[in-house]
């Protein structure tokens, strides 16, 4: 699930370059951006069918290296992913400039967007892309028990908490 998280975030948050609008002075944060500020820790993945019915959930596992995180600090988004490699913990860090408009997170110098499904003071839910579309194969899910159920998954949500 570690690589699933990092790859999902990298793919989901990869957006086209966003230009400044006339109401953007470059420094002020809008309401959504202010609410995002802080460090969000991955909590679980939720798998939904076409009717938004929950097919299963997988709780985040740290494998002894820590849970993956996204930090929003002013206009900078810092994605930290942890993985054990040869009995050593490795941290991968991605830093990008971002903006939020209409519940969509836009970053500079990437190709796609991330939809904010839910945002409260303590909970952030992002809609993820299915990695099977990129030839990476379906992840080994604990709660989606069969290939038939996996084929019903049309949406994955990444739940993060402060």
CSV table of N, CA and C in Angstrom, one decimal:
chain,number,residue,atom,x,y,z
A,1,UNK,N,0.8,-1.2,0.0
A,1,UNK,CA,0.0,0.0,0.0
A,1,UNK,C,0.9,1.3,0.0
A,2,UNK,N,2.1,1.2,0.4
A,2,UNK,CA,3.0,2.3,0.5
A,2,UNK,C,3.2,2.9,-0.9
A,3,UNK,N,3.6,2.1,-1.9
A,3,UNK,CA,3.8,2.6,-3.2
A,3,UNK,C,2.4,3.0,-3.8
A,4,UNK,N,1.3,2.3,-3.5
A,4,UNK,CA,0.0,2.7,-4.0
A,4,UNK,C,-0.3,4.2,-3.5
A,5,UNK,N,0.0,4.5,-2.3
A,5,UNK,CA,-0.2,5.8,-1.8
A,5,UNK,C,0.6,6.9,-2.6
A,6,UNK,N,1.9,6.7,-2.6
A,6,UNK,CA,2.8,7.6,-3.3
A,6,UNK,C,2.4,7.8,-4.8
A,7,UNK,N,2.3,6.6,-5.5
A,7,UNK,CA,1.9,6.7,-6.9
A,7,UNK,C,0.6,7.3,-7.1
A,8,UNK,N,-0.4,7.0,-6.2
A,8,UNK,CA,-1.7,7.7,-6.4
A,8,UNK,C,-1.6,9.2,-6.2
A,9,UNK,N,-0.9,9.6,-5.1
A,9,UNK,CA,-0.8,11.0,-4.9
A,9,UNK,C,-0.1,11.7,-6.0
A,10,UNK,N,1.0,11.1,-6.5
A,10,UNK,CA,1.8,11.7,-7.6
A,10,UNK,C,0.9,11.8,-8.8
A,11,UNK,N,0.2,10.7,-9.1
A,11,UNK,CA,-0.7,10.7,-10.3
A,11,UNK,C,-1.9,11.6,-10.2
A,12,UNK,N,-2.5,11.6,-9.0
A,12,UNK,CA,-3.7,12.3,-8.8
A,12,UNK,C,-3.4,13.8,-8.7
A,13,UNK,N,-2.3,14.2,-8.0
A,13,UNK,CA,-2.0,15.6,-7.8
A,13,UNK,C,-1.2,16.2,-8.9
A,14,UNK,N,-0.9,15.4,-9.9
A,14,UNK,CA,-0.1,15.9,-11.1
A,14,UNK,C,-1.1,16.7,-12.0
A,15,UNK,N,-0.9,18.0,-12.0
A,15,UNK,CA,-1.8,18.8,-12.8
A,15,UNK,C,-1.1,19.7,-13.8
A,16,UNK,N,-1.9,20.3,-14.7
A,16,UNK,CA,-1.3,21.3,-15.6
A,16,UNK,C,-0.9,22.5,-14.8
A,17,UNK,N,0.0,23.3,-15.4
A,17,UNK,CA,0.5,24.5,-14.8
A,17,UNK,C,-0.7,25.4,-14.6
A,18,UNK,N,-0.9,26.0,-13.5
A,18,UNK,CA,-2.0,26.9,-13.2
A,18,UNK,C,-1.5,28.3,-13.2
A,19,UNK,N,-2.2,29.1,-14.0
A,19,UNK,CA,-1.8,30.5,-14.0
A,19,UNK,C,-2.6,31.3,-12.9
A,20,UNK,N,-2.1,32.5,-12.6
A,20,UNK,CA,-2.8,33.3,-11.6
A,20,UNK,C,-4.0,34.0,-12.2
A,21,UNK,N,-5.1,34.1,-11.5
A,21,UNK,CA,-6.3,34.8,-11.9
A,21,UNK,C,-6.2,36.2,-11.4
A,22,UNK,N,-7.1,37.0,-11.9
A,22,UNK,CA,-7.1,38.4,-11.5
A,22,UNK,C,-7.3,38.6,-10.0
A,23,UNK,N,-8.0,37.6,-9.3
A,23,UNK,CA,-8.2,37.8,-7.9
A,23,UNK,C,-7.2,37.1,-7.1
A,24,UNK,N,-6.1,36.6,-7.7
A,24,UNK,CA,-5.0,35.9,-7.0
A,24,UNK,C,-3.8,36.8,-6.9
A,25,UNK,N,-3.5,37.3,-5.7
A,25,UNK,CA,-2.4,38.2,-5.6
A,25,UNK,C,-1.1,37.4,-5.4
A,26,UNK,N,-1.1,36.1,-5.4
A,26,UNK,CA,0.1,35.3,-5.3
A,26,UNK,C,0.4,34.8,-3.9
A,27,UNK,N,-0.1,35.5,-2.9
A,27,UNK,CA,0.2,35.1,-1.5
A,27,UNK,C,-1.0,34.7,-0.7
A,28,UNK,N,-2.1,35.4,-0.9
A,28,UNK,CA,-3.2,35.1,0.0
A,28,UNK,C,-3.8,33.7,-0.3
A,29,UNK,N,-4.2,33.1,0.8
A,29,UNK,CA,-4.8,31.7,0.7
A,29,UNK,C,-6.3,31.9,0.7
A,30,UNK,N,-7.1,31.1,-0.1
A,30,UNK,CA,-8.5,31.1,0.0
A,30,UNK,C,-9.0,30.2,1.1
A,31,UNK,N,-10.3,30.2,1.4
A,31,UNK,CA,-10.8,29.5,2.5
A,31,UNK,C,-10.4,28.0,2.5
A,32,UNK,N,-10.5,27.3,1.3
A,32,UNK,CA,-10.1,25.9,1.2
A,32,UNK,C,-8.7,25.7,1.5
A,33,UNK,N,-7.8,26.6,1.0
A,33,UNK,CA,-6.4,26.5,1.2
A,33,UNK,C,-6.0,26.7,2.7
A,34,UNK,N,-6.7,27.6,3.3
A,34,UNK,CA,-6.4,27.9,4.8
A,34,UNK,C,-6.8,26.6,5.6
A,35,UNK,N,-7.9,26.0,5.2
A,35,UNK,CA,-8.4,24.8,5.9
A,35,UNK,C,-7.4,23.6,5.7
A,36,UNK,N,-6.7,23.6,4.6
A,36,UNK,CA,-5.8,22.5,4.3
A,36,UNK,C,-4.5,22.6,5.1
A,37,UNK,N,-4.1,23.8,5.5
A,37,UNK,CA,-2.9,24.0,6.2
A,37,UNK,C,-2.6,23.0,7.3
A,38,UNK,N,-1.4,22.5,7.3
A,38,UNK,CA,-1.0,21.5,8.4
A,38,UNK,C,-0.5,20.2,7.7
A,39,UNK,N,-0.3,19.3,8.6
A,39,UNK,CA,0.2,17.9,8.2
A,39,UNK,C,-1.0,16.9,8.3
A,40,UNK,N,-1.2,16.3,7.2
A,40,UNK,CA,-2.2,15.2,7.1
A,40,UNK,C,-1.6,13.9,6.9
A,41,UNK,N,-2.0,12.9,7.7
A,41,UNK,CA,-1.4,11.6,7.7
A,41,UNK,C,-2.4,10.6,7.1
A,42,UNK,N,-1.9,9.7,6.3
A,42,UNK,CA,-2.8,8.7,5.6
A,42,UNK,C,-3.4,7.8,6.7
A,43,UNK,N,-4.7,7.5,6.5
A,43,UNK,CA,-5.5,6.8,7.5
A,43,UNK,C,-6.0,5.5,6.9
A,44,UNK,N,-6.7,5.6,5.8
A,44,UNK,CA,-7.2,4.4,5.1
A,44,UNK,C,-7.6,4.7,3.7
A,45,UNK,N,-7.8,3.6,2.9
A,45,UNK,CA,-8.3,3.7,1.6
A,45,UNK,C,-9.7,3.1,1.5
A,46,UNK,N,-10.6,3.8,0.9
A,46,UNK,CA,-12.0,3.3,0.8
A,46,UNK,C,-12.3,3.0,-0.7
A,47,UNK,N,-12.9,1.8,-1.0
A,47,UNK,CA,-13.2,1.4,-2.3
A,47,UNK,C,-14.7,1.4,-2.6
A,48,UNK,N,-15.1,2.2,-3.6
A,48,UNK,CA,-16.5,2.4,-3.9
A,48,UNK,C,-16.9,1.8,-5.2
A,49,UNK,N,-18.2,1.4,-5.4
A,49,UNK,CA,-18.7,1.0,-6.7
A,49,UNK,C,-19.3,2.2,-7.4
A,50,UNK,N,-20.0,1.9,-8.5
A,50,UNK,CA,-20.6,3.0,-9.3
A,50,UNK,C,-21.7,3.7,-8.6
A,51,UNK,N,-22.3,3.1,-7.6
A,51,UNK,CA,-23.4,3.7,-6.8
A,51,UNK,C,-22.9,4.3,-5.5
A,52,UNK,N,-21.5,4.4,-5.4
A,52,UNK,CA,-20.9,5.0,-4.2
A,52,UNK,C,-21.0,4.1,-3.0
A,53,UNK,N,-21.4,2.8,-3.2
A,53,UNK,CA,-21.5,1.9,-2.1
A,53,UNK,C,-20.0,1.4,-1.8
A,54,UNK,N,-19.8,1.4,-0.5
A,54,UNK,CA,-18.4,1.0,0.0
A,54,UNK,C,-18.3,-0.5,-0.2
A,55,UNK,N,-17.3,-0.9,-1.0
A,55,UNK,CA,-17.0,-2.4,-1.2
A,55,UNK,C,-16.0,-2.9,-0.1
A,56,UNK,N,-15.2,-1.9,0.4
A,56,UNK,CA,-14.2,-2.3,1.4
A,56,UNK,C,-13.3,-1.2,1.8
A,57,UNK,N,-12.5,-1.4,2.8
A,57,UNK,CA,-11.6,-0.4,3.3
A,57,UNK,C,-10.3,-1.0,3.7
A,58,UNK,N,-9.2,-0.4,3.5
A,58,UNK,CA,-7.9,-0.9,4.0
A,58,UNK,C,-7.3,0.2,4.8
A,59,UNK,N,-7.0,-0.1,6.0
A,59,UNK,CA,-6.3,0.9,6.9
A,59,UNK,C,-4.9,1.0,6.5
A,60,UNK,N,-4.3,2.2,6.6
A,60,UNK,CA,-2.9,2.5,6.3
A,60,UNK,C,-2.0,1.7,7.2
A,61,UNK,N,-1.0,1.2,6.7
A,61,UNK,CA,0.0,0.4,7.5
A,61,UNK,C,1.4,1.1,7.3
A,62,UNK,N,2.1,1.2,8.4
A,62,UNK,CA,3.4,1.9,8.4
A,62,UNK,C,4.6,1.0,8.2
A,63,UNK,N,4.4,-0.3,8.3
A,63,UNK,CA,5.5,-1.2,8.1
A,63,UNK,C,6.8,-0.8,8.9
A,64,UNK,N,6.6,-0.1,10.0
A,64,UNK,CA,7.7,0.2,10.8
A,64,UNK,C,8.5,1.5,10.4
A,65,UNK,N,8.0,2.1,9.4
A,65,UNK,CA,8.7,3.3,8.9
A,65,UNK,C,7.9,4.6,9.0
A,66,UNK,N,6.7,4.5,9.4
A,66,UNK,CA,5.8,5.7,9.6
A,66,UNK,C,4.8,5.7,8.4
A,67,UNK,N,3.7,6.4,8.7
A,67,UNK,CA,2.7,6.6,7.7
A,67,UNK,C,3.0,7.7,6.8
A,68,UNK,N,2.5,7.6,5.5
A,68,UNK,CA,2.8,8.7,4.5
A,68,UNK,C,2.0,9.9,4.9
A,69,UNK,N,2.5,11.1,4.5
A,69,UNK,CA,1.9,12.3,4.9
A,69,UNK,C,1.9,13.3,3.8
A,70,UNK,N,1.0,14.3,3.8
A,70,UNK,CA,1.0,15.4,3.0
A,70,UNK,C,0.9,16.7,3.9
A,71,UNK,N,1.9,17.6,3.7
A,71,UNK,CA,1.9,18.8,4.4
A,71,UNK,C,1.5,20.0,3.5
A,72,UNK,N,0.6,20.8,3.9
A,72,UNK,CA,0.3,22.0,3.2
A,72,UNK,C,0.8,23.2,4.0
A,73,UNK,N,1.8,23.9,3.5
A,73,UNK,CA,2.5,25.0,4.2
A,73,UNK,C,2.5,26.2,3.3
A,74,UNK,N,1.6,27.1,3.6
A,74,UNK,CA,1.4,28.3,2.7
A,74,UNK,C,1.0,27.8,1.3
A,75,UNK,N,1.8,28.1,0.3
A,75,UNK,CA,1.5,27.6,-1.1
A,75,UNK,C,2.3,26.3,-1.5
A,76,UNK,N,3.0,25.7,-0.5
A,76,UNK,CA,3.8,24.6,-0.8
A,76,UNK,C,3.1,23.3,-0.3
A,77,UNK,N,3.0,22.3,-1.1
A,77,UNK,CA,2.5,21.0,-0.7
A,77,UNK,C,3.7,20.0,-0.7
A,78,UNK,N,3.9,19.4,0.4
A,78,UNK,CA,5.1,18.5,0.6
A,78,UNK,C,4.5,17.1,0.9
A,79,UNK,N,4.8,16.1,0.0
A,79,UNK,CA,4.3,14.8,0.1
A,79,UNK,C,5.5,13.9,0.6
A,80,UNK,N,5.3,13.2,1.7
A,80,UNK,CA,6.3,12.4,2.3
A,80,UNK,C,5.8,10.9,2.3
A,81,UNK,N,6.6,10.0,1.7
A,81,UNK,CA,6.2,8.6,1.6
A,81,UNK,C,7.4,7.8,2.2
A,82,UNK,N,7.0,6.9,3.1
A,82,UNK,CA,8.0,6.1,3.8
A,82,UNK,C,7.9,4.6,3.3
A,83,UNK,N,9.1,4.0,3.2
A,83,UNK,CA,9.1,2.6,2.7
A,83,UNK,C,10.3,1.9,3.3
A,84,UNK,N,10.2,0.6,3.6
A,84,UNK,CA,11.3,-0.2,4.1
A,84,UNK,C,12.0,-0.8,2.8
A,85,UNK,N,13.3,-0.6,2.7
A,85,UNK,CA,14.0,-1.1,1.6
A,85,UNK,C,15.3,-1.8,2.2
A,86,UNK,N,15.5,-3.1,2.0
A,86,UNK,CA,16.6,-3.8,2.6
A,86,UNK,C,16.8,-3.5,4.1
A,87,UNK,N,15.7,-3.6,4.8
A,87,UNK,CA,15.7,-3.4,6.3
A,87,UNK,C,16.0,-2.0,6.7
A,88,UNK,N,16.0,-1.1,5.9
A,88,UNK,CA,16.2,0.3,6.2
A,88,UNK,C,15.0,1.2,5.8
A,89,UNK,N,14.6,2.1,6.5
A,89,UNK,CA,13.5,3.0,6.2
A,89,UNK,C,14.0,4.1,5.3
A,90,UNK,N,13.3,4.3,4.2
A,90,UNK,CA,13.6,5.4,3.2
A,90,UNK,C,12.4,6.3,3.1
A,91,UNK,N,12.8,7.6,3.1
A,91,UNK,CA,11.7,8.6,2.9
A,91,UNK,C,11.9,9.3,1.5
A,92,UNK,N,10.8,9.3,0.8
A,92,UNK,CA,10.7,10.0,-0.5
A,92,UNK,C,9.9,11.3,-0.3
A,93,UNK,N,10.5,12.4,-0.8
A,93,UNK,CA,9.8,13.7,-0.6
A,93,UNK,C,9.6,14.4,-1.9
A,94,UNK,N,8.3,14.8,-2.2
A,94,UNK,CA,8.0,15.6,-3.4
A,94,UNK,C,7.4,16.9,-2.9
A,95,UNK,N,8.0,18.0,-3.4
A,95,UNK,CA,7.5,19.4,-3.1
A,95,UNK,C,7.0,20.1,-4.3
A,96,UNK,N,5.8,20.6,-4.2
A,96,UNK,CA,5.2,21.3,-5.4
A,96,UNK,C,4.4,22.5,-4.8
A,97,UNK,N,4.2,23.5,-5.7
A,97,UNK,CA,3.4,24.7,-5.4
A,97,UNK,C,2.0,24.3,-5.8
A,98,UNK,N,1.0,24.7,-5.0
A,98,UNK,CA,-0.4,24.3,-5.3
A,98,UNK,C,-1.4,25.5,-5.1
A,99,UNK,N,-2.6,25.3,-5.6
A,99,UNK,CA,-3.7,26.2,-5.3
A,99,UNK,C,-5.0,25.3,-5.3
A,100,UNK,N,-6.0,25.8,-4.7
A,100,UNK,CA,-7.3,25.1,-4.7
A,100,UNK,C,-8.4,26.0,-5.2
A,101,UNK,N,-9.2,25.4,-6.1
A,101,UNK,CA,-10.3,26.1,-6.6
A,101,UNK,C,-11.5,25.2,-6.8
A,102,UNK,N,-12.6,25.4,-6.3
A,102,UNK,CA,-13.8,24.6,-6.4
A,102,UNK,C,-13.5,23.1,-6.0
A,103,UNK,N,-12.9,22.9,-4.9
A,103,UNK,CA,-12.6,21.6,-4.4
A,103,UNK,C,-11.6,20.8,-5.2
A,104,UNK,N,-10.9,21.4,-6.1
A,104,UNK,CA,-9.8,20.7,-6.8
A,104,UNK,C,-8.5,21.3,-6.5
A,105,UNK,N,-7.5,20.4,-6.2
A,105,UNK,CA,-6.2,20.8,-5.9
A,105,UNK,C,-5.4,20.9,-7.2
A,106,UNK,N,-4.8,22.0,-7.5
A,106,UNK,CA,-4.0,22.2,-8.7
A,106,UNK,C,-2.6,22.4,-8.3
A,107,UNK,N,-1.6,21.7,-9.0
A,107,UNK,CA,-0.2,22.0,-8.7
A,107,UNK,C,0.5,22.4,-10.0
A,108,UNK,N,1.6,23.0,-9.8
A,108,UNK,CA,2.3,23.5,-11.0
A,108,UNK,C,3.2,22.4,-11.5
A,109,UNK,N,3.4,22.4,-12.8
A,109,UNK,CA,4.3,21.5,-13.5
A,109,UNK,C,4.0,20.0,-13.5
A,110,UNK,N,2.7,19.7,-13.3
A,110,UNK,CA,2.2,18.3,-13.4
A,110,UNK,C,1.0,18.3,-14.3
A,111,UNK,N,0.4,17.1,-14.5
A,111,UNK,CA,-0.6,16.9,-15.6
A,111,UNK,C,-2.0,16.7,-15.1
A,112,UNK,N,-2.4,16.4,-13.9
A,112,UNK,CA,-3.7,16.0,-13.5
A,112,UNK,C,-4.1,16.8,-12.3
A,113,UNK,N,-5.3,16.5,-11.8
A,113,UNK,CA,-5.8,17.2,-10.6
A,113,UNK,C,-6.3,16.2,-9.5
A,114,UNK,N,-6.5,16.7,-8.3
A,114,UNK,CA,-7.0,15.9,-7.2
A,114,UNK,C,-8.3,16.6,-6.7
A,115,UNK,N,-9.3,15.8,-6.6
A,115,UNK,CA,-10.6,16.3,-6.1
A,115,UNK,C,-10.7,16.1,-4.6
A,116,UNK,N,-11.1,17.1,-3.9
A,116,UNK,CA,-11.3,17.0,-2.5
A,116,UNK,C,-12.7,16.6,-2.3
A,117,UNK,N,-12.9,15.4,-1.8
A,117,UNK,CA,-14.2,14.8,-1.5
A,117,UNK,C,-14.8,15.3,-0.3
A,118,UNK,N,-14.0,15.5,0.8
A,118,UNK,CA,-14.4,15.9,2.1
A,118,UNK,C,-13.3,16.7,2.7
A,119,UNK,N,-13.5,17.8,3.4
A,119,UNK,CA,-12.5,18.5,4.1
A,119,UNK,C,-13.1,19.1,5.4
A,120,UNK,N,-12.7,18.6,6.5
A,120,UNK,CA,-13.1,19.2,7.8
A,120,UNK,C,-11.8,19.6,8.5
A,121,UNK,N,-11.9,20.1,9.7
A,121,UNK,CA,-10.7,20.5,10.5
A,121,UNK,C,-9.8,19.4,10.7
A,122,UNK,N,-10.3,18.1,10.8
A,122,UNK,CA,-9.4,17.0,11.1
A,122,UNK,C,-9.4,15.8,10.1
A,123,UNK,N,-10.2,16.0,9.0
A,123,UNK,CA,-10.3,14.9,8.0
A,123,UNK,C,-10.2,15.5,6.6
A,124,UNK,N,-9.4,14.8,5.7
A,124,UNK,CA,-9.2,15.2,4.3
A,124,UNK,C,-9.4,13.9,3.5
A,125,UNK,N,-10.4,13.9,2.6
A,125,UNK,CA,-10.6,12.8,1.7
A,125,UNK,C,-10.4,13.2,0.3
A,126,UNK,N,-9.4,12.5,-0.4
A,126,UNK,CA,-9.1,12.8,-1.8
A,126,UNK,C,-9.5,11.6,-2.6
A,127,UNK,N,-10.1,12.0,-3.8
A,127,UNK,CA,-10.4,11.0,-4.8
A,127,UNK,C,-9.2,10.6,-5.5
A,128,UNK,N,-8.9,9.3,-5.6
A,128,UNK,CA,-7.7,8.8,-6.2
A,128,UNK,C,-8.0,8.2,-7.6
A,129,UNK,N,-7.0,8.1,-8.4
A,129,UNK,CA,-7.2,7.4,-9.7
A,129,UNK,C,-6.9,5.9,-9.5
A,130,UNK,N,-7.5,5.1,-10.3
A,130,UNK,CA,-7.2,3.6,-10.2
A,130,UNK,C,-5.9,3.4,-10.9
A,131,UNK,N,-4.9,2.8,-10.3
A,131,UNK,CA,-3.6,2.5,-10.8
A,131,UNK,C,-3.6,1.5,-11.9
A,132,UNK,N,-4.7,0.6,-11.9
A,132,UNK,CA,-4.7,-0.4,-12.9
A,132,UNK,C,-4.7,0.2,-14.4
A,133,UNK,N,-5.2,1.4,-14.5
A,133,UNK,CA,-5.2,2.1,-15.8
A,133,UNK,C,-3.8,2.3,-16.3
A,134,UNK,N,-2.8,2.3,-15.4
A,134,UNK,CA,-1.5,2.7,-15.8
A,134,UNK,C,-0.6,1.4,-15.9
A,135,UNK,N,-1.2,0.3,-16.0
A,135,UNK,CA,-0.5,-1.0,-16.2
A,135,UNK,C,0.2,-1.5,-14.9
A,136,UNK,N,-0.1,-0.9,-13.8
A,136,UNK,CA,0.6,-1.3,-12.5
A,136,UNK,C,-0.1,-2.5,-11.8
A,137,UNK,N,-1.3,-2.8,-12.3
A,137,UNK,CA,-2.0,-3.9,-11.7
A,137,UNK,C,-2.8,-3.5,-10.5
A,138,UNK,N,-3.8,-4.3,-10.2
A,138,UNK,CA,-4.6,-4.0,-9.0
A,138,UNK,C,-3.8,-4.3,-7.7
A,139,UNK,N,-3.9,-3.4,-6.7
A,139,UNK,CA,-3.2,-3.7,-5.5
A,139,UNK,C,-3.8,-4.9,-4.8
A,140,UNK,N,-3.1,-5.5,-3.9
A,140,UNK,CA,-3.5,-6.6,-3.1
A,140,UNK,C,-4.4,-6.0,-1.9
A,141,UNK,N,-5.7,-6.1,-2.1
A,141,UNK,CA,-6.6,-5.5,-1.1
A,141,UNK,C,-7.0,-6.5,-0.1
A,142,UNK,N,-7.1,-6.1,1.1
A,142,UNK,CA,-7.5,-7.0,2.2
A,142,UNK,C,-9.0,-7.1,2.2
A,143,UNK,N,-9.7,-6.0,1.9
A,143,UNK,CA,-11.2,-6.1,2.1
A,143,UNK,C,-11.9,-6.3,0.8
A,144,UNK,N,-11.4,-6.0,-0.3
A,144,UNK,CA,-12.0,-6.4,-1.6
A,144,UNK,C,-11.5,-7.7,-1.9
A,145,UNK,N,-12.3,-8.8,-1.6
A,145,UNK,CA,-11.8,-10.1,-1.5
A,145,UNK,C,-11.6,-10.9,-2.8
A,146,UNK,N,-12.3,-10.5,-3.8
A,146,UNK,CA,-12.2,-11.2,-5.0
A,146,UNK,C,-12.0,-10.3,-6.2
A,147,UNK,N,-11.5,-10.9,-7.3
A,147,UNK,CA,-11.3,-10.2,-8.6
A,147,UNK,C,-12.7,-9.6,-9.0
A,148,UNK,N,-13.7,-10.3,-8.8
A,148,UNK,CA,-15.1,-9.9,-9.2
A,148,UNK,C,-15.4,-8.6,-8.4
A,149,UNK,N,-15.1,-8.5,-7.1
A,149,UNK,CA,-15.3,-7.3,-6.4
A,149,UNK,C,-14.4,-6.2,-6.8
A,150,UNK,N,-13.1,-6.5,-7.1
A,150,UNK,CA,-12.2,-5.5,-7.6
A,150,UNK,C,-12.7,-4.9,-8.9
A,151,UNK,N,-13.3,-5.7,-9.8
A,151,UNK,CA,-13.8,-5.2,-11.0
A,151,UNK,C,-14.9,-4.2,-10.8
A,152,UNK,N,-15.6,-4.3,-9.7
A,152,UNK,CA,-16.7,-3.3,-9.4
A,152,UNK,C,-16.2,-2.0,-8.8
A,153,UNK,N,-14.9,-1.9,-8.4
A,153,UNK,CA,-14.4,-0.7,-7.8
A,153,UNK,C,-14.2,0.3,-9.0
A,154,UNK,N,-14.9,1.5,-8.8
A,154,UNK,CA,-14.8,2.5,-9.8
A,154,UNK,C,-14.2,3.8,-9.2
A,155,UNK,N,-14.1,3.8,-7.9
A,155,UNK,CA,-13.5,5.0,-7.2
A,155,UNK,C,-12.8,4.6,-5.9
A,156,UNK,N,-11.7,5.2,-5.7
A,156,UNK,CA,-10.9,5.0,-4.4
A,156,UNK,C,-10.7,6.3,-3.7
A,157,UNK,N,-11.0,6.4,-2.4
A,157,UNK,CA,-10.8,7.6,-1.7
A,157,UNK,C,-9.6,7.3,-0.7
A,158,UNK,N,-8.7,8.3,-0.6
A,158,UNK,CA,-7.6,8.3,0.4
A,158,UNK,C,-8.1,9.1,1.5
A,159,UNK,N,-8.2,8.6,2.7
A,159,UNK,CA,-8.7,9.3,3.9
A,159,UNK,C,-7.4,9.7,4.7
A,160,UNK,N,-7.3,11.0,5.0
A,160,UNK,CA,-6.2,11.5,5.8
A,160,UNK,C,-6.7,12.2,7.0
A,161,UNK,N,-5.9,12.2,8.1
A,161,UNK,CA,-6.3,12.9,9.3
A,161,UNK,C,-5.2,13.7,9.8
A,162,UNK,N,-5.6,14.7,10.6
A,162,UNK,CA,-4.6,15.6,11.3
A,162,UNK,C,-4.3,15.0,12.6
